[in-house]
Amino acid sequence: MKKLLVVSVLMMTIVLSGTILASDFQGTIRLWDYPHGEGVRSWWDEVINEFEEQNPGVEIEFTQLTWAGGTEKINVAVASGNLPDIVNQGTQVEFIEQGALEDLSGYFSEEELANYYQASIDAFRYKEGIYGWPWYLFPYHMYLNAGLFEERGVELPENGQWTYDEFVEKMDKLTFDRDGDGENDVYGIAYNVQPDFYDFWPVLLSDGAKLFNEDYTEFLLNSPEGLSGLNKIIDLSNKYNVALPNTAGMSQDDQWAAFLNERTIAATATGIWGVGAVNSYNQDLEQKKEDGEDTEGDEPFNLAVANYPSGKEMAQPIVITGGFGVFKQQNQAKLDKIVEFLKFATSAAQQENIISETDWLGFIPTNISVDAEKYYSDDPNMIGVIELMDEARAWPPMIPSWNQIGDKVSRQIQLACQGQISPEDALKTAEREVQRILDKNNR
Amino acid sequence: MRDGSEKFHKHHISFKRFIHEPIPTIKTIGWNFKKNRWAYIFLSVTILVFLLFMVYPVVKAIMLSFQELRVFGDDLWVGLDNYSYTLSDSLFWLSLKNTAIFTLFTVPLGVGSALILATLLHPMSEKVKSFFRAAYYLPGVASGVVMGMVWRYLFDPNYGLFNYFLVTLGLPKMQWLASPDTALGSIILMGFLMAPGFAVILYLSNMKNIPKSYYESADLDGAGSFRKWWNITVPLVKPTTLYLLVTSSIGALQVFTQMYVMTQGGPGYSTYSIVYLIYRTGFFNFDYGLASSQAIILFIIIIILSIVQFKYLSSDIEY
């Protein structure tokens, strides 16, 4: 009896100490994030300091990546096994398939899930799990030079919505010869179909084309709907002549320069950063005027935001969700502490702080409860972007080898847009190459 | 040489002479080590670095080419699957074709232009030669990424300097990097116009060693400038030419920076090079085993090309 009592006490001691250990992690959590502006860096310092004060013994080691080399740094870290704990944009399906990322679905209550934009959760959903913690949204829309629209007496699309025919009609009116030399020098649209850029894919998919079947074993873009969508893009250049010459071969930087600086295109499509870039341009111009600098020839840019033109179906803008992947942890207590930190840093209150106190132009929170429209009430373009979020499609598709697949398809589309191959051949070749990848993945 | 070379002291410059040296035995190796131990000790650091950072990665890459790398868990042995996939991949062959075109144009043009520049500089004073040596060598010192970015702006269809000149001359603008028809040519042009500084320096150094009496004899025989250059200078700088052809070919077959900075392999696949394919396969598609197999195939191609170049271009040179 005495022995039994001693053993029971010892067992309880072990269990209790294990519980304490499990719930009381102390150590370093390594966090990698991309730059979002100086104000955001200060915000991170404050958030980290506050969390560390609330959790003595826990240290958050912050590393700022660069946009140029960040992807490679993450990939090398994964390949070498020298992984951080939390990485922004670190939710590649390949990492999930190899068991490198933690499934965080167990940390979301039903109530918490309902508080996120559906697209922001779908962005990290793979099979039965959720492999990322949503933080911000990065939607893509059409950006319009409202000044040019006004100059040519063209109405902006009502509520930001237009059909393809309406879009072409307006682009045609916005394609004209400004300097009277007999050649057009202002064009309606410049579209980006470069590899790794999906800015114009909503038009490609606007007639109802699908990329994959449900279990991602079959590539479906080579279909009448896919061909129709591709022709919609090609026709802008070859049939209606409303696209900037050789737009399909130009870089995003060149197109943006033509849109913002040269004002030689009336519309383009890009990510939310465009709103921030235009706001920044106008602020700089305002500052130069106040400083008495020569600003002759420089006019403020009048921006409007719209949805992509609809085809047989309502166009769905694409939205990339910025969020945190958590690499596999050996220690349950550490994982719990990491999630606790993520909940703290991405809470509704902190997302409001980012909007109101930092210089992150174009931050769109993933929390529905954050009244972003209140904070952007003086920016009709941000309001317009937020209002179009309901129809957004999560991007990129959560499928292994998406980088490779997207690259293959993009290049075929680019060649078709440049007239190097027919759209039918482009989709056939894309189908053959993508199916090869899918078959290899499913081997 | 057919111009009375028997009058001159024979000085063999040949790669074949090493074949005729005696094969070392264990005893001679031991004796050599004892005699030269300090040299080996000082060399050991370099050898260690070489083994660690050059040999080990190559051996590891060879092993990886037969595997499928996994972050967690054991790597999967797939045998020749990666090689089979690579050799049946149309993109691999397209990349090889682009790389071959790039090499076939840039190497002869680069080496040839270096020879001509060196020939023009050779008769000048040392001060002038020093200035031009530095001027031609400077681009080689600059970062490839920086040069790529600068040239990208030169080729810019809207703001670029080249199109500005074309428009000034009344010619239409070109799309340069934006068109699949001109993108690879633009990158080749960049490779050619960037002066081959190192090659010029090597040629100048070689030309300095050519006895002036050859040219004097040729003058006496009534040879013109071009005949002297073609029949004296060009043959006598052949070892340098061979060296430059081999090293330039190795460099050209591994072209990457220009594609990465300027075109990302596009438009379409028009500037997709082999090394760019390896980079995309490894770092974008996370298929390190497949990327290693592509790298090993490139390695074999480079070895074969180098052997061919040595076999057909090397020769004894007699002064």
Coordinates of C-alpha atoms in Angstrom, one line a residue, chain A residues 94-373:
Chain A
E94 CA 6.0 21.2 -51.6
F95 CA 6.9 22.0 -48.0
I96 CA 3.5 20.6 -46.9
E97 CA 3.9 17.4 -48.9
Q98 CA 7.3 16.8 -47.3
G99 CA 5.9 17.3 -43.8
A100 CA 7.9 20.5 -43.2
L101 CA 4.9 22.7 -42.2
E102 CA 2.7 22.4 -39.2
D103 CA -1.1 21.8 -39.7
L104 CA -2.6 24.7 -37.7
S105 CA -6.3 23.8 -38.3
G106 CA -6.6 22.6 -34.7
Y107 CA -5.8 26.1 -33.5
F108 CA -8.7 27.8 -35.2
S109 CA -12.1 27.7 -33.5
E110 CA -15.2 27.8 -35.6
E111 CA -15.8 31.4 -34.5
E112 CA -12.3 32.4 -35.5
L113 CA -12.6 30.8 -38.9
A114 CA -15.8 32.7 -39.6
N115 CA -13.9 35.9 -38.8
Y116 CA -11.6 35.5 -41.8
Y117 CA -12.3 36.2 -45.5
Q118 CA -13.0 32.8 -47.0
A119 CA -10.2 33.4 -49.6
S120 CA -7.7 34.0 -46.9
I121 CA -8.3 30.6 -45.3
D122 CA -8.6 28.8 -48.7
A123 CA -5.1 30.2 -49.5
F124 CA -3.6 27.9 -46.8
R125 CA -6.0 25.0 -47.0
Y126 CA -4.5 21.8 -48.3
K127 CA -6.3 18.5 -48.2
E128 CA -7.7 18.4 -44.7
G129 CA -5.4 20.9 -43.1
I130 CA -4.7 24.6 -42.8
Y131 CA -1.0 25.3 -43.2
G132 CA -0.7 29.0 -42.7
W133 CA -1.8 31.8 -40.5
P134 CA -3.5 34.6 -42.5
W135 CA -2.3 38.2 -42.1
Y136 CA -3.0 40.4 -45.1
L137 CA -4.6 40.3 -48.4
F138 CA -3.0 41.2 -51.7
P139 CA -5.7 41.5 -54.3
Y140 CA -5.4 42.2 -58.0
H141 CA -7.7 44.5 -59.9
M142 CA -7.9 46.7 -63.0
Y143 CA -6.3 50.1 -62.5
L144 CA -7.7 53.0 -64.6
N145 CA -6.3 56.4 -65.4
A146 CA -9.5 58.3 -64.6
G147 CA -7.9 61.4 -66.0
L148 CA -7.6 59.9 -69.4
F149 CA -11.1 58.6 -69.2
E150 CA -12.3 62.1 -68.5
E151 CA -10.2 63.6 -71.3
R152 CA -11.8 61.3 -73.8
G153 CA -15.3 61.6 -72.5
V154 CA -15.4 57.9 -71.5
E155 CA -17.5 56.8 -68.5
L156 CA -15.8 54.7 -65.8
P157 CA -17.5 51.3 -65.4
E158 CA -20.4 51.5 -63.0
N159 CA -19.6 50.2 -59.6
G160 CA -16.4 48.9 -61.1
Q161 CA -18.1 46.2 -63.1
W162 CA -18.1 45.8 -66.9
T163 CA -18.6 43.2 -69.5
Y164 CA -15.8 42.3 -72.0
D165 CA -17.7 44.0 -74.9
E166 CA -18.1 47.2 -72.8
F167 CA -14.5 47.0 -71.8
V168 CA -13.3 46.7 -75.4
E169 CA -15.6 49.6 -76.5
K170 CA -14.1 51.9 -73.9
M171 CA -10.5 50.8 -74.6
D172 CA -11.1 51.6 -78.3
K173 CA -12.1 55.1 -77.4
L174 CA -9.0 55.4 -75.2
T175 CA -6.7 54.4 -78.0
F176 CA -5.8 57.5 -80.0
D177 CA -3.1 59.7 -81.6
R178 CA -2.2 62.4 -79.2
D179 CA 0.6 64.2 -81.0
G180 CA -1.1 64.2 -84.5
D181 CA 1.6 62.3 -86.3
G182 CA -0.8 59.7 -87.7
E183 CA 0.1 57.0 -85.3
N184 CA -1.5 56.0 -82.0
D185 CA 0.6 56.8 -79.0
V186 CA -1.9 56.3 -76.3
Y187 CA -3.5 52.9 -75.8
G188 CA -6.3 51.5 -73.9
I189 CA -4.6 48.6 -72.1
A190 CA -1.3 47.0 -71.2
Y191 CA -1.6 43.5 -69.8
N192 CA 1.1 41.5 -68.1
V193 CA 1.4 37.8 -69.1
Q194 CA 5.0 37.3 -68.1
P195 CA 6.0 34.1 -66.3
D196 CA 5.4 34.2 -62.5
F197 CA 2.8 37.0 -63.0
Y198 CA -0.9 36.2 -63.0
D199 CA -2.2 39.7 -63.2
F200 CA -4.4 39.1 -66.2
W201 CA -5.5 35.5 -65.5
P202 CA -8.9 36.5 -64.3
V203 CA -9.7 37.4 -67.9
L204 CA -8.3 34.1 -69.0
L205 CA -10.7 32.3 -66.7
S206 CA -13.7 34.7 -67.2
D207 CA -15.6 32.4 -69.5
G208 CA -15.7 29.7 -66.9
A209 CA -12.5 27.8 -67.6
K210 CA -11.1 25.7 -64.9
L211 CA -7.4 25.0 -64.3
F212 CA -7.7 21.5 -62.7
N213 CA -10.2 18.9 -61.7
E214 CA -11.0 18.4 -58.0
D215 CA -8.2 16.0 -57.1
Y216 CA -5.6 17.9 -59.2
T217 CA -4.9 15.0 -61.4
E218 CA -6.0 16.6 -64.7
F219 CA -5.3 19.9 -66.3
L220 CA -8.5 21.4 -67.7
L221 CA -7.5 24.8 -69.3
N222 CA -7.4 23.3 -72.8
S223 CA -11.1 23.6 -73.2
P224 CA -13.6 25.7 -75.2
E225 CA -13.8 28.0 -72.2
G226 CA -10.1 28.2 -71.8
L227 CA -9.6 29.0 -75.5
S228 CA -12.3 31.6 -75.4
G229 CA -10.6 33.3 -72.4
L230 CA -7.2 33.2 -74.1
N231 CA -8.6 34.7 -77.3
K232 CA -10.1 37.5 -75.2
I233 CA -6.6 38.5 -74.2
I234 CA -5.0 38.0 -77.6
D235 CA -7.8 39.9 -79.4
L236 CA -7.0 43.0 -77.4
S237 CA -3.7 43.2 -79.4
N238 CA -4.4 41.5 -82.7
K239 CA -8.1 42.1 -83.4
Y240 CA -9.1 45.3 -81.6
N241 CA -5.6 47.0 -81.5
V242 CA -6.3 48.5 -78.1
A243 CA -3.2 47.1 -76.4
L244 CA 0.2 48.7 -76.1
P245 CA 2.4 47.2 -78.8
N246 CA 4.3 44.2 -77.7
T247 CA 2.7 44.4 -74.2
A248 CA 3.0 40.7 -73.9
G249 CA 6.8 40.9 -73.9
M250 CA 7.1 43.9 -71.6
S251 CA 8.0 43.7 -67.9
Q252 CA 5.7 44.8 -65.2
D253 CA 8.0 47.7 -64.5
D254 CA 7.8 49.0 -68.1
Q255 CA 4.1 48.7 -68.2
W256 CA 3.7 50.5 -64.9
A257 CA 6.0 53.3 -66.1
A258 CA 3.8 53.6 -69.2
F259 CA 0.7 53.8 -67.0
L260 CA 1.9 56.1 -64.2
N261 CA 4.8 58.2 -65.6
E262 CA 4.2 58.4 -69.3
R263 CA 0.4 58.2 -69.1
T264 CA 0.3 56.3 -72.4
I265 CA -2.1 53.6 -71.3
A266 CA -5.5 54.1 -69.8
A267 CA -5.8 50.7 -67.9
T268 CA -3.6 48.0 -66.6
A269 CA -4.0 45.2 -64.0
T270 CA -1.8 44.7 -61.0
G271 CA -1.8 44.2 -57.3
I272 CA -2.9 46.4 -54.4
W273 CA 0.6 47.9 -54.3
G274 CA -0.5 50.0 -57.3
V275 CA -2.8 52.1 -55.0
G276 CA 0.0 52.8 -52.7
A277 CA 2.4 53.7 -55.5
V278 CA -0.1 56.2 -57.0
N279 CA -0.8 57.7 -53.5
S280 CA 3.0 58.0 -52.9
Y281 CA 3.5 59.6 -56.4
N282 CA 0.8 62.2 -55.6
Q283 CA 2.1 62.9 -52.2
D284 CA 5.6 63.4 -53.6
L285 CA 4.2 65.8 -56.2
E286 CA 2.3 67.7 -53.5
Q287 CA 5.5 68.0 -51.4
K288 CA 7.5 69.2 -54.4
K289 CA 4.9 71.9 -55.1
E290 CA 5.0 73.0 -51.4
D291 CA 8.8 73.1 -51.6
G292 CA 8.6 75.4 -54.6
E293 CA 10.2 72.9 -57.0
D294 CA 9.5 73.0 -60.7
T295 CA 6.7 70.6 -61.3
E296 CA 5.7 71.8 -64.8
G297 CA 4.3 69.0 -66.8
D298 CA 3.7 66.8 -63.8
E299 CA 0.1 66.3 -62.9
P300 CA -1.5 64.4 -60.0
F301 CA -2.6 61.0 -61.1
N302 CA -6.3 60.4 -60.9
L303 CA -6.7 56.7 -60.2
A304 CA -9.9 54.5 -60.4
V305 CA -10.2 50.8 -59.5
A306 CA -12.4 48.3 -61.3
N307 CA -13.0 44.6 -61.6
Y308 CA -11.8 42.6 -64.5
P309 CA -14.2 42.5 -67.5
S310 CA -16.7 39.7 -67.1
G311 CA -17.1 37.0 -69.7
K312 CA -19.7 34.3 -69.6
E313 CA -19.2 34.4 -65.8
M314 CA -18.6 37.3 -63.4
A315 CA -14.9 38.0 -63.3
Q316 CA -13.2 36.9 -60.1
P317 CA -10.3 39.0 -59.1
I318 CA -7.5 37.0 -57.7
V319 CA -6.2 37.5 -54.2
I320 CA -2.9 36.4 -52.7
T321 CA -3.0 36.0 -48.9
G322 CA 0.1 37.0 -47.0
G323 CA 0.5 34.9 -43.9
F324 CA 2.8 32.8 -41.9
G325 CA 3.9 29.2 -42.3
V326 CA 5.1 27.5 -39.2
F327 CA 7.9 24.9 -39.8
K328 CA 7.7 21.6 -38.0
Q329 CA 8.3 21.8 -34.3
Q330 CA 9.7 19.0 -32.1
N331 CA 8.3 20.7 -28.9
Q332 CA 4.6 21.0 -28.5
A333 CA 5.0 23.8 -25.9
K334 CA 7.0 25.7 -28.4
L335 CA 4.4 25.2 -31.1
D336 CA 1.7 26.4 -28.7
K337 CA 3.7 29.5 -27.9
I338 CA 4.3 30.2 -31.6
V339 CA 0.6 30.1 -32.3
E340 CA 0.0 32.3 -29.3
F341 CA 2.4 34.8 -30.8
L342 CA 0.8 34.7 -34.2
K343 CA -2.7 35.2 -32.7
F344 CA -1.3 38.2 -30.8
A345 CA 0.5 39.7 -33.8
T346 CA -2.3 39.2 -36.3
S347 CA -5.2 40.1 -34.0
A348 CA -7.9 42.6 -35.2
A349 CA -6.4 45.2 -32.9
Q350 CA -2.9 44.8 -34.3
Q351 CA -4.3 44.9 -37.9
E352 CA -6.0 48.2 -37.1
N353 CA -2.7 49.5 -35.7
I354 CA -1.0 48.7 -38.9
I355 CA -3.5 50.6 -41.0
S356 CA -3.7 53.6 -38.7
E357 CA -0.1 53.9 -37.5
T358 CA 2.3 52.5 -40.1
D359 CA 3.3 53.5 -43.7
W360 CA 2.1 50.2 -45.2
L361 CA 0.2 51.6 -48.1
G362 CA -2.5 49.2 -49.2
F363 CA -2.7 46.9 -46.2
I364 CA -5.9 44.9 -46.3
P365 CA -6.6 42.9 -43.2
T366 CA -7.8 39.3 -43.3
N367 CA -10.0 39.9 -40.3
I368 CA -13.5 40.7 -41.4
S369 CA -14.1 42.3 -38.0
V370 CA -11.6 45.1 -38.8
D371 CA -13.5 47.9 -40.3
A372 CA -10.9 48.8 -42.9
E373 CA -13.3 51.0 -44.8

